[in-house]
Amino acid sequence: MQSGFNFSSYQNDNELTVSEFLKQLNVSLRRYRVLVAGEITGRVNRRGAVTYFSLHDPEEEAVLQCMAFNNILDSVGIELEEGMAIKVGGYPEIWERSGNFSFKAFEILLTGEGALKKQFQALLKKLEFEGLFDPKYKKPLPRFAKHVGLITAEGREAQTDFLTHLAKRGLSVELYDVRVEGAQAVEQIVEAIEYFNEHTFAPTGASGPASRPEVLVLTRGGGSLESLQAFNAEAVVRAIFASQIPIISAVGHEKDVTVADFVADVRASTPTHAGKIISEDWERASVDLEQLQTGIVHGAQNIIVSWRNTLETLSSGITTSFEYYFDSFKLRLVDFSTKLNLVSPELKLKQGYSIVLAGDGSVIKSVDQLAVGDRVKLRLHKGTAGANIYEKN
């Protein structure tokens, strides 16, 4: 019997074995990467390194067999349960040994807010028990940080807000562009943290040796609980804890709280706040410098005024002392002059006395120095006169 098929229309000239056909089919299927939403139905079976589960549409009868490696589930801290609403990202695959069709998930996200909160609390409890939130593990932020590593989605508001409010004081900022939600977000954030810890960078726009960033900022804008799940993923949280570089978590708005906030060395309420935290030391130093400059100027002015007053006081004291000693010396000189005048021969001569001088000019003080007939000279107040000695007693 002739069939209705035209064998010349097949894509292969030679027939394929079942194994060859399934291999080719899987190559094509793996290119078909999609995100599928559904609800877990039936038993969740964890065998070895793989977990098997089924998704179905609550309003339809369609069922999709799924499998995921346990490390994927562990990295996001999800414990699958029947009735849980989730999204799985991956591709379809046919198991060669059984011919069964299944969906291979490489990303799993919870979608129900109640389930997300339950997962959030469970992970918090687990990590707190392990001690990851203990303050003793918090690394202090460096003072006057000059080299910053920024982990966020490039071109988003979080990046703009952070950079706008970061002090413009020659800081070097290295951006690692990551997805902050959806597929690959967890993997990329972990890679970014590890990359900054393992590599050095030459300062951007400044001179200096290559070095690791002094502080990392992990940030994104606000969003729903579901959109923030990458920052509640256990893999991200453990990468933050393992980082040798201190990390500031600045996820969402002030009301948004993630597990990353608990393990980070510092939590900033917003991207803007993160910029202000890093700028704080620089801003304070700028104010202190201005105050110091003002203090130096005022201090110098006060010293000059003080010295001027001291010099004026000393000058006044010197003048007063000089005048005092001058007047005192003047009085003493007058007194000495008066006393000198009192014993001056001229004063006696004015009073009518005379001085008798011998021929050699010596003063005659006694008649014993004279003989009758001697020629003497008399010195009077006005003029001199000669005399002869006629007698002496």
Tab-separated table of C-alpha atoms in Angstrom, residues 29-212:
chain	number	residue	atom	x	y	z
A	29	LEU	CA	14.814	22.790	22.182
A	30	ARG	CA	17.644	24.251	24.274
A	31	ARG	CA	17.530	27.381	22.161
A	32	TYR	CA	13.950	27.895	23.303
A	33	ARG	CA	14.542	29.529	26.698
A	34	VAL	CA	11.374	30.772	28.344
A	35	LEU	CA	9.881	31.798	31.690
A	36	VAL	CA	6.868	29.681	32.700
A	37	ALA	CA	4.459	30.441	35.552
A	38	GLY	CA	2.445	27.780	37.328
A	39	GLU	CA	1.546	26.073	40.576
A	40	ILE	CA	3.325	23.043	41.993
A	41	THR	CA	1.127	19.990	41.964
A	42	GLY	CA	1.754	16.594	43.465
A	43	ARG	CA	4.835	15.422	45.263
A	44	VAL	CA	8.179	17.231	45.160
A	45	ASN	CA	10.850	14.555	44.782
A	46	ARG	CA	14.448	15.392	45.727
A	47	ARG	CA	16.821	12.677	44.474
A	48	GLY	CA	20.572	13.074	44.626
A	49	ALA	CA	21.574	16.406	43.092
A	50	VAL	CA	18.224	16.939	41.347
A	51	THR	CA	14.699	17.895	42.444
A	52	TYR	CA	11.715	16.769	40.349
A	53	PHE	CA	8.316	18.492	40.463
A	54	SER	CA	5.279	19.213	38.307
A	55	LEU	CA	3.680	22.544	37.385
A	56	HIS	CA	0.099	22.988	36.314
A	57	ASP	CA	-2.329	25.773	35.494
A	58	PRO	CA	-4.936	26.009	38.295
A	59	GLU	CA	-7.661	26.760	35.734
A	60	GLU	CA	-6.507	24.278	33.085
A	61	GLU	CA	-5.587	20.600	32.966
A	62	ALA	CA	-2.130	21.208	31.453
A	63	VAL	CA	0.806	19.759	33.418
A	64	LEU	CA	4.541	20.317	32.859
A	65	GLN	CA	7.107	17.944	34.333
A	66	CYS	CA	10.103	19.925	35.639
A	67	MET	CA	13.524	19.284	37.106
A	68	ALA	CA	16.106	21.558	38.722
A	69	PHE	CA	19.514	21.012	40.239
A	70	ASN	CA	19.473	21.367	44.016
A	71	ASN	CA	22.217	23.995	44.032
A	72	ILE	CA	19.866	26.321	42.117
A	73	LEU	CA	17.182	25.886	44.756
A	74	ASP	CA	19.705	26.275	47.568
A	75	SER	CA	21.167	29.445	46.064
A	76	VAL	CA	17.809	31.217	46.261
A	77	GLY	CA	16.761	29.592	49.528
A	78	ILE	CA	13.566	28.039	48.155
A	79	GLU	CA	12.014	24.891	49.611
A	80	LEU	CA	9.437	23.737	47.066
A	81	GLU	CA	6.033	22.648	48.360
A	82	GLU	CA	2.777	21.529	46.757
A	83	GLY	CA	0.484	24.455	45.989
A	84	MET	CA	3.355	26.958	45.775
A	85	ALA	CA	3.051	29.470	42.918
A	86	ILE	CA	6.366	29.890	41.128
A	87	LYS	CA	8.030	30.982	37.919
A	88	VAL	CA	10.661	28.800	36.309
A	89	GLY	CA	13.148	29.923	33.704
A	90	GLY	CA	14.777	27.346	31.485
A	91	TYR	CA	14.284	25.249	28.387
A	92	PRO	CA	12.426	22.037	27.376
A	93	GLU	CA	14.269	18.756	27.077
A	94	ILE	CA	13.471	15.139	26.180
A	95	TRP	CA	15.023	12.465	28.388
A	96	GLU	CA	16.628	10.033	25.959
A	97	ARG	CA	16.265	6.916	28.092
A	98	SER	CA	12.521	7.279	28.581
A	99	GLY	CA	11.459	9.674	25.869
A	100	ASN	CA	9.745	11.780	28.540
A	101	PHE	CA	9.360	15.496	27.903
A	102	SER	CA	10.353	17.794	30.804
A	103	PHE	CA	11.342	21.370	31.540
A	104	LYS	CA	14.890	21.947	32.818
A	105	ALA	CA	14.802	24.928	35.183
A	106	PHE	CA	17.911	27.023	35.821
A	107	GLU	CA	16.014	29.805	37.635
A	108	ILE	CA	13.134	29.573	40.111
A	109	LEU	CA	11.191	32.513	41.538
A	110	LEU	CA	8.337	32.573	44.023
A	111	THR	CA	5.363	34.681	42.908
A	112	GLY	CA	2.839	34.657	45.732
A	113	GLU	CA	3.492	37.407	48.311
A	114	GLY	CA	2.620	35.075	51.168
A	115	ALA	CA	5.109	32.489	49.937
A	116	LEU	CA	7.765	35.154	49.442
A	117	LYS	CA	7.355	36.406	52.995
A	118	LYS	CA	7.458	32.857	54.309
A	119	GLN	CA	10.671	32.216	52.390
A	120	PHE	CA	12.095	35.544	53.605
A	121	GLN	CA	11.461	34.700	57.255
A	122	ALA	CA	12.791	31.151	56.866
A	123	LEU	CA	16.061	32.381	55.356
A	124	LEU	CA	16.418	35.073	58.014
A	125	LYS	CA	15.993	32.483	60.741
A	126	LYS	CA	18.486	30.120	59.116
A	127	LEU	CA	21.198	32.744	58.613
A	128	GLU	CA	20.694	34.269	62.039
A	129	PHE	CA	21.183	30.822	63.569
A	130	GLU	CA	24.454	30.535	61.637
A	131	GLY	CA	25.568	33.902	63.041
A	132	LEU	CA	25.818	35.789	59.745
A	133	PHE	CA	24.117	38.851	61.252
A	134	ASP	CA	26.424	39.072	64.284
A	135	PRO	CA	27.840	42.631	64.630
A	136	LYS	CA	31.321	41.196	65.231
A	137	TYR	CA	31.478	40.287	61.533
A	138	LYS	CA	30.635	43.804	60.347
A	139	LYS	CA	33.596	45.408	58.587
A	140	PRO	CA	34.037	49.139	59.256
A	141	LEU	CA	33.838	51.498	56.325
A	142	PRO	CA	37.148	53.193	55.494
A	143	ARG	CA	37.419	56.881	56.311
A	144	PHE	CA	37.800	59.155	53.294
A	145	ALA	CA	37.219	56.361	50.763
A	146	LYS	CA	38.595	57.273	47.332
A	147	HIS	CA	37.862	54.076	45.364
A	148	VAL	CA	34.292	52.733	45.180
A	149	GLY	CA	32.881	49.657	43.453
A	150	LEU	CA	29.255	50.106	42.321
A	151	ILE	CA	27.065	47.059	41.612
A	152	THR	CA	23.793	47.974	39.911
A	153	ALA	CA	22.009	48.122	36.553
A	154	GLU	CA	23.716	50.673	34.334
A	155	GLY	CA	21.632	53.683	33.331
A	156	ARG	CA	18.957	53.191	35.992
A	157	GLU	CA	17.848	55.785	38.563
A	158	ALA	CA	19.741	54.026	41.353
A	159	GLN	CA	23.046	54.699	39.596
A	160	THR	CA	22.107	58.321	38.876
A	161	ASP	CA	20.903	58.998	42.427
A	162	PHE	CA	24.015	57.471	43.956
A	163	LEU	CA	26.476	59.346	41.745
A	164	THR	CA	24.563	62.638	41.971
A	165	HIS	CA	24.773	62.697	45.752
A	166	LEU	CA	28.296	61.326	45.940
A	167	ALA	CA	30.755	64.028	46.915
A	168	LYS	CA	32.669	65.287	43.888
A	169	ARG	CA	36.082	65.073	45.520
A	170	GLY	CA	38.073	63.034	43.047
A	171	LEU	CA	36.524	59.682	44.016
A	172	SER	CA	37.009	56.851	41.538
A	173	VAL	CA	33.855	54.776	40.888
A	174	GLU	CA	34.012	51.402	39.098
A	175	LEU	CA	30.640	50.180	37.786
A	176	TYR	CA	29.794	46.496	37.393
A	177	ASP	CA	26.595	46.322	35.330
A	178	VAL	CA	24.221	43.589	36.550
A	179	ARG	CA	20.600	42.615	36.253
A	180	VAL	CA	18.847	43.487	39.492
A	181	GLU	CA	15.800	41.266	38.978
A	182	GLY	CA	14.674	38.345	36.912
A	183	ALA	CA	16.814	35.766	35.165
A	184	GLN	CA	20.544	35.799	35.891
A	185	ALA	CA	20.245	38.549	38.549
A	186	VAL	CA	21.474	36.339	41.394
A	187	GLU	CA	24.325	34.881	39.360
A	188	GLN	CA	25.482	38.275	38.072
A	189	ILE	CA	25.404	39.952	41.494
A	190	VAL	CA	27.469	37.137	43.011
A	191	GLU	CA	29.930	37.390	40.114
A	192	ALA	CA	30.226	41.160	40.613
A	193	ILE	CA	31.048	40.846	44.320
A	194	GLU	CA	33.637	38.155	43.644
A	195	TYR	CA	35.093	40.130	40.728
A	196	PHE	CA	35.711	43.246	42.812
A	197	ASN	CA	37.327	41.140	45.539
A	198	GLU	CA	39.679	39.453	43.076
A	199	HIS	CA	40.724	42.324	40.788
A	200	THR	CA	42.459	45.676	41.038
A	201	PHE	CA	41.667	48.805	39.059
A	202	ALA	CA	43.565	51.944	38.152
A	203	PRO	CA	41.723	54.927	39.683
A	204	THR	CA	39.279	56.481	37.214
A	205	GLY	CA	40.154	60.084	36.435
A	206	ALA	CA	42.968	60.161	38.993
A	207	SER	CA	46.570	59.105	39.288
A	208	GLY	CA	47.734	56.333	41.557
A	209	PRO	CA	48.482	52.611	41.626
A	210	ALA	CA	45.866	49.999	40.764
A	211	SER	CA	43.976	48.707	43.787
A	212	ARG	CA	40.783	46.998	44.859
